Tab-separated table of C-alpha atoms in Angstrom:
chain	number	residue	atom	x	y	z
A	4	MET	CA	88.850	107.629	91.144
A	5	PRO	CA	92.052	105.593	91.558
A	6	LEU	CA	93.040	103.438	88.580
A	7	LEU	CA	95.779	101.329	90.166
A	8	GLU	CA	95.040	97.618	90.287
A	9	LEU	CA	95.684	95.148	93.101
A	10	PRO	CA	98.913	93.667	91.642
A	11	GLU	CA	100.368	97.172	91.436
A	12	LEU	CA	99.265	97.880	95.000
A	13	ALA	CA	101.097	94.786	96.197
A	14	GLU	CA	104.225	95.981	94.386
A	15	TRP	CA	103.759	99.492	95.819
A	16	ARG	CA	103.768	98.110	99.363
A	17	GLU	CA	107.264	96.760	98.745
A	18	ARG	CA	108.761	100.039	97.561
A	19	PRO	CA	111.042	102.049	99.852
A	20	VAL	CA	109.461	105.019	101.570
A	21	VAL	CA	111.050	108.443	101.950
A	22	THR	CA	110.009	111.094	104.418
A	23	SER	CA	108.166	114.129	103.114
A	24	GLY	CA	110.054	116.324	105.564
A	25	PHE	CA	106.766	116.962	107.420
A	26	ARG	CA	106.052	114.620	110.311
A	27	SER	CA	102.352	115.455	110.323
A	28	LEU	CA	102.067	114.622	106.635
A	29	ASP	CA	104.045	111.393	107.102
A	30	ARG	CA	101.590	110.322	109.813
A	31	LEU	CA	98.718	111.086	107.450
A	32	LEU	CA	100.020	108.780	104.707
A	33	PRO	CA	99.278	105.049	105.116
A	34	ARG	CA	102.931	103.919	104.989
A	35	GLY	CA	104.332	106.769	107.039
A	36	GLY	CA	105.873	108.600	104.095
A	37	VAL	CA	105.945	108.856	100.310
A	38	ALA	CA	106.668	105.686	98.352
A	39	ARG	CA	109.414	106.120	95.796
A	40	GLY	CA	108.311	105.759	92.196
A	41	SER	CA	104.815	107.129	92.755
A	42	LEU	CA	102.661	110.164	91.941
A	43	VAL	CA	101.083	112.480	94.528
A	44	GLU	CA	98.362	114.957	93.592
A	45	TRP	CA	97.775	118.130	95.595
A	46	LEU	CA	94.209	119.332	94.989
A	47	ALA	CA	93.457	122.987	95.679
A	48	ASP	CA	90.465	125.182	94.848
A	49	ASP	CA	92.581	128.271	94.140
A	50	GLU	CA	96.174	129.328	93.597
A	51	VAL	CA	96.508	130.938	97.027
A	52	SER	CA	95.579	127.790	98.941
A	53	GLY	CA	99.192	127.069	99.886
A	54	ALA	CA	99.409	123.876	97.800
A	55	THR	CA	102.338	125.203	95.756
A	56	ALA	CA	104.351	126.192	98.844
A	57	LEU	CA	103.664	122.834	100.496
A	58	ALA	CA	104.527	120.779	97.403
A	59	ALA	CA	107.768	122.724	96.966
A	60	ALA	CA	108.663	122.258	100.644
A	61	VAL	CA	107.952	118.519	100.378
A	62	ALA	CA	110.187	118.338	97.289
A	63	VAL	CA	112.992	120.005	99.269
A	64	GLY	CA	112.412	117.646	102.199
A	65	MET	CA	112.612	114.593	99.955
A	66	ALA	CA	115.720	115.908	98.185
A	67	THR	CA	117.302	116.542	101.585
A	68	ALA	CA	116.624	112.942	102.660
A	69	ALA	CA	118.118	111.700	99.383
A	70	GLY	CA	121.080	114.043	99.873
A	71	GLU	CA	122.208	112.090	102.930
A	72	THR	CA	123.711	109.575	100.503
A	73	VAL	CA	123.672	111.305	97.108
A	74	GLY	CA	122.828	114.813	96.039
A	75	GLY	CA	119.045	115.072	95.728
A	76	THR	CA	117.748	116.906	92.659
A	77	ILE	CA	114.373	118.581	92.117
A	78	LEU	CA	113.122	119.258	88.606
A	79	VAL	CA	110.343	121.830	88.292
A	80	VAL	CA	108.193	121.831	85.134
A	81	ASP	CA	106.633	125.288	85.228
A	82	ARG	CA	104.662	126.216	82.145
A	83	GLY	CA	102.436	128.801	83.852
A	84	GLY	CA	105.130	130.744	85.720
A	85	ARG	CA	103.859	129.723	89.172
A	86	PHE	CA	107.282	128.845	90.560
A	87	TYR	CA	109.448	131.609	92.067
A	88	PRO	CA	112.997	130.230	92.529
A	89	PRO	CA	114.291	132.973	94.917
A	90	ALA	CA	111.684	131.890	97.475
A	91	VAL	CA	113.004	128.317	97.488
A	92	MET	CA	116.752	128.940	97.274
A	93	PRO	CA	117.077	129.693	101.028
A	94	TRP	CA	115.277	126.402	101.737
A	95	LEU	CA	117.809	124.524	99.613
A	96	ALA	CA	120.715	126.322	101.293
A	97	ALA	CA	119.403	125.445	104.758
A	98	ALA	CA	118.820	121.828	103.733
A	99	GLY	CA	122.420	121.068	102.785
A	100	VAL	CA	123.708	117.944	104.530
A	101	GLY	CA	127.463	117.558	104.844
A	102	GLY	CA	128.065	119.966	101.986
A	103	ARG	CA	125.692	118.052	99.651
A	104	ARG	CA	123.080	120.688	98.950
A	105	PRO	CA	119.927	119.665	97.046
A	106	GLN	CA	119.803	120.980	93.488
A	107	CYS	CA	116.848	122.563	91.686
A	108	ILE	CA	116.360	122.661	87.907
A	109	VAL	CA	113.519	124.613	86.276
A	110	ALA	CA	112.059	123.812	82.837
A	111	ARG	CA	109.547	126.169	81.226
A	112	PRO	CA	107.818	124.421	78.281
A	113	ALA	CA	105.948	126.639	75.832
A	114	ARG	CA	103.133	124.262	74.831
A	115	ASP	CA	100.870	121.708	76.483
A	116	ASP	CA	102.445	118.857	74.529
A	117	ASP	CA	105.898	119.999	75.602
A	118	GLU	CA	104.742	120.097	79.215
A	119	VAL	CA	103.444	116.511	79.082
A	120	TRP	CA	106.706	115.366	77.450
A	121	ALA	CA	108.893	117.271	79.942
A	122	ILE	CA	107.129	115.717	82.943
A	123	ASP	CA	107.462	112.275	81.377
A	124	GLN	CA	111.168	112.667	80.648
A	125	ALA	CA	111.916	114.148	84.066
A	126	LEU	CA	110.200	111.251	85.840
A	127	ARG	CA	112.241	108.774	83.788
A	128	CYS	CA	115.558	110.230	84.897
A	129	PRO	CA	117.169	108.135	87.668
A	130	GLY	CA	119.072	111.181	88.956
A	131	ILE	CA	115.878	113.064	89.854
A	132	THR	CA	114.414	112.791	93.356
A	133	ALA	CA	111.184	114.751	92.817
A	134	VAL	CA	109.369	116.376	89.901
A	135	LEU	CA	107.123	119.339	90.729
A	136	ALA	CA	104.560	120.410	88.122
A	137	TRP	CA	101.201	122.092	87.537
A	138	PRO	CA	99.914	120.172	84.515
A	139	ARG	CA	97.221	121.959	82.535
A	140	GLN	CA	96.237	118.727	80.843
A	141	ALA	CA	96.316	115.482	82.791
A	142	HIS	CA	94.600	112.980	80.522
A	143	PRO	CA	94.516	109.462	82.027
A	144	THR	CA	96.821	108.275	79.245
A	145	ALA	CA	99.415	110.922	80.127
A	146	MET	CA	99.011	110.184	83.831
A	147	ARG	CA	99.604	106.495	83.164
A	148	ARG	CA	102.803	107.313	81.276
A	149	TRP	CA	103.979	109.475	84.185
A	150	GLN	CA	103.148	106.752	86.695
A	151	LEU	CA	105.119	104.141	84.748
A	152	ALA	CA	108.004	106.594	84.262
A	153	ALA	CA	108.171	107.291	88.002
A	154	ARG	CA	108.063	103.585	88.807
A	155	SER	CA	110.986	102.906	86.481
A	156	SER	CA	113.267	105.565	88.016
A	157	GLN	CA	111.954	105.695	91.624
A	158	ALA	CA	111.365	109.453	91.255
A	159	VAL	CA	108.275	110.992	92.859
A	160	GLY	CA	105.888	113.202	90.897
A	161	LEU	CA	104.295	116.048	92.875
A	162	LEU	CA	101.414	117.368	90.774
A	163	VAL	CA	99.477	120.465	91.874
A	164	ARG	CA	95.998	120.382	90.334
A	165	PRO	CA	92.649	122.184	90.771
A	166	GLY	CA	90.159	120.782	93.254
A	167	ARG	CA	87.725	119.833	90.503
A	168	ALA	CA	90.256	117.227	89.322
A	169	ARG	CA	89.070	115.039	92.195
A	170	ARG	CA	86.196	113.931	89.948
A	171	GLU	CA	88.642	112.723	87.274
A	172	PRO	CA	90.297	109.289	87.134
A	173	SER	CA	93.872	109.270	88.354
A	174	TRP	CA	96.960	107.070	88.516
A	175	ALA	CA	98.264	108.920	91.567
A	176	MET	CA	99.052	106.903	94.674
A	177	HIS	CA	97.751	109.673	96.933
A	178	ARG	CA	95.417	112.610	96.338
A	179	ILE	CA	95.618	115.261	99.036
A	180	ALA	CA	93.201	118.186	99.253
A	181	VAL	CA	94.852	121.365	100.535
A	182	ALA	CA	92.869	124.148	102.193
A	183	PRO	CA	94.153	127.229	104.036
A	184	VAL	CA	93.353	127.704	107.710
A	185	ALA	CA	92.904	131.201	109.102
A	186	ASP	CA	96.039	132.186	110.950
A	187	GLY	CA	97.571	135.444	112.118
A	188	ALA	CA	101.119	134.127	112.513
A	189	LEU	CA	103.896	135.795	110.543
A	190	GLY	CA	106.419	133.769	108.568
A	191	SER	CA	104.310	130.610	108.472
A	192	ARG	CA	101.335	129.161	106.639
A	193	ARG	CA	98.781	126.877	108.273
A	194	LEU	CA	96.985	124.326	106.107
A	195	ARG	CA	94.496	121.496	106.433
A	196	LEU	CA	95.433	118.401	104.443
A	197	THR	CA	92.853	115.738	103.663
A	198	LEU	CA	93.650	112.383	102.098
A	199	VAL	CA	90.604	112.285	99.849
A	200	ASP	CA	91.157	109.433	97.435
A	201	GLY	CA	93.621	106.785	96.391
A	202	PRO	CA	94.268	103.063	96.288
A	203	TRP	CA	94.797	103.041	100.059
A	204	SER	CA	90.980	102.828	100.340
A	205	VAL	CA	91.279	99.152	99.320
A	206	GLY	CA	93.274	98.439	102.461
A	207	GLY	CA	90.550	99.125	104.987
A	208	LEU	CA	90.192	102.899	104.967
A	209	ALA	CA	87.281	102.946	102.521
A	210	GLY	CA	84.659	105.468	103.581
A	211	HIS	CA	87.114	107.466	105.669
A	212	GLU	CA	88.782	110.741	105.012
A	213	ARG	CA	91.935	111.306	106.995
A	214	SER	CA	92.946	114.872	107.699
A	215	VAL	CA	95.658	116.765	109.530
A	216	GLU	CA	96.705	120.344	110.071
A	217	VAL	CA	100.247	121.384	109.259
A	218	ALA	CA	102.130	124.676	109.422
A	219	ILE	CA	104.901	125.576	106.982
A	220	ASP	CA	107.834	127.657	108.146
A	221	LEU	CA	108.094	129.911	105.080
A	222	VAL	CA	111.561	131.118	106.061
A	223	ARG	CA	113.215	127.681	106.276
A	224	GLY	CA	110.838	125.599	104.191
A	225	ARG	CA	110.095	123.030	106.858
A	226	GLU	CA	107.317	122.132	109.252
A	227	ALA	CA	106.763	124.622	112.044
A	228	THR	CA	106.868	122.936	115.447
A	229	VAL	CA	104.032	122.960	117.967
A	230	ALA	CA	106.055	125.365	120.107
A	231	GLU	CA	106.274	127.739	117.135
A	232	HIS	CA	102.673	127.132	116.125
A	233	PRO	CA	100.564	125.986	119.124
A	234	LEU	CA	97.296	125.827	117.132
A	235	ILE	CA	98.365	122.799	115.085
A	236	ARG	CA	96.020	119.816	115.389
A	237	GLY	CA	96.978	116.202	114.903
A	238	PRO	CA	95.607	113.674	112.418
A	239	HIS	CA	92.164	112.191	112.836
A	240	CYS	CA	89.750	109.987	110.926
A	241	PHE	CA	86.062	110.513	110.418
A	242	ARG	CA	83.361	108.687	108.529
A	243	GLN	CA	80.548	111.109	109.170
A	244	ALA	CA	79.724	114.063	111.362
A	245	PRO	CA	79.296	113.142	115.040
A	246	PRO	CA	75.657	112.856	116.127
A	247	GLN	CA	74.168	115.938	117.726
A	248	VAL	CA	72.417	115.612	121.067
A	249	HIS	CA	69.198	117.641	121.336
A	250	ARG	CA	67.767	118.415	124.757
A	251	PRO	CA	63.983	118.534	124.968
A	252	ALA	CA	62.487	121.971	125.360
A	253	HIS	CA	61.109	121.119	128.822
A	254	VAL	CA	62.825	118.662	131.154
A	255	PRO	CA	61.401	118.017	134.619
A	256	MET	CA	63.971	118.665	137.315
A	257	HIS	CA	63.623	118.474	141.086
A	258	SER	CA	64.434	121.513	143.167
A	259	GLN	CA	66.758	120.785	146.094
A	260	GLU	CA	64.945	123.245	148.293
A	261	GLY	CA	61.242	122.741	147.753
A	262	GLY	CA	61.153	119.238	146.275
A	263	ARG	CA	58.761	120.514	143.619
A	264	ALA	CA	59.307	119.881	139.933
A	265	CYS	CA	60.403	122.854	137.904
A	266	ARG	CA	60.774	123.378	134.172
A	267	ALA	CA	64.190	123.966	132.592
A	268	SER	CA	64.328	125.364	129.099
């Protein structure tokens, strides 16, 4: 349930947009990228869904885009020990633009209150491009504070949350469900992303769920191309399942040879 009101939506439409680093994801989002100063929730049913890898790769992509002018910085608030820095360091090294390599800072709060405070303070810092976190407690009051903090600094909050959080009210601009797709490729991870909820529904997409498939290159932390991953499918919209056509059990057909009607089952 989105909590943003129409005046805030009008202001959101005026904010600059930064690429996520994933073209498929950018096409999925209504404005073709992530609006600065907003929150994005990644909803996953389990910890092996790929949501953490995707959120981290998006953070690197955004920091890389920011690094074209200033050094982009990612701040990770990791209370549960889900973040493994050595896996991301090669992504940061490969993302360096003109010698300006994105930076990554990790904070490990010990208590829930400290986690809420750390996310708030990180989102208020104007030198931070993206904040990546797995909040255990995301009360609407705390979410509102994070949303206002992000708006004041233009940082983007990337919050990985359980799928059941979809039933909770949220101040996030976008809520994206992440589900793994069976894949035998090595060195990549294929995911289905579904834009399940958010204020964008006010703008004419109400009743739709937009989805796209994306593949992450786990070696370089970027989107795998179609040539590297030919099974990728593009974005599509659907309101309901397409109608099924049922053929009657017996349909009269004319034989070309005898002219007599025959039964086809």
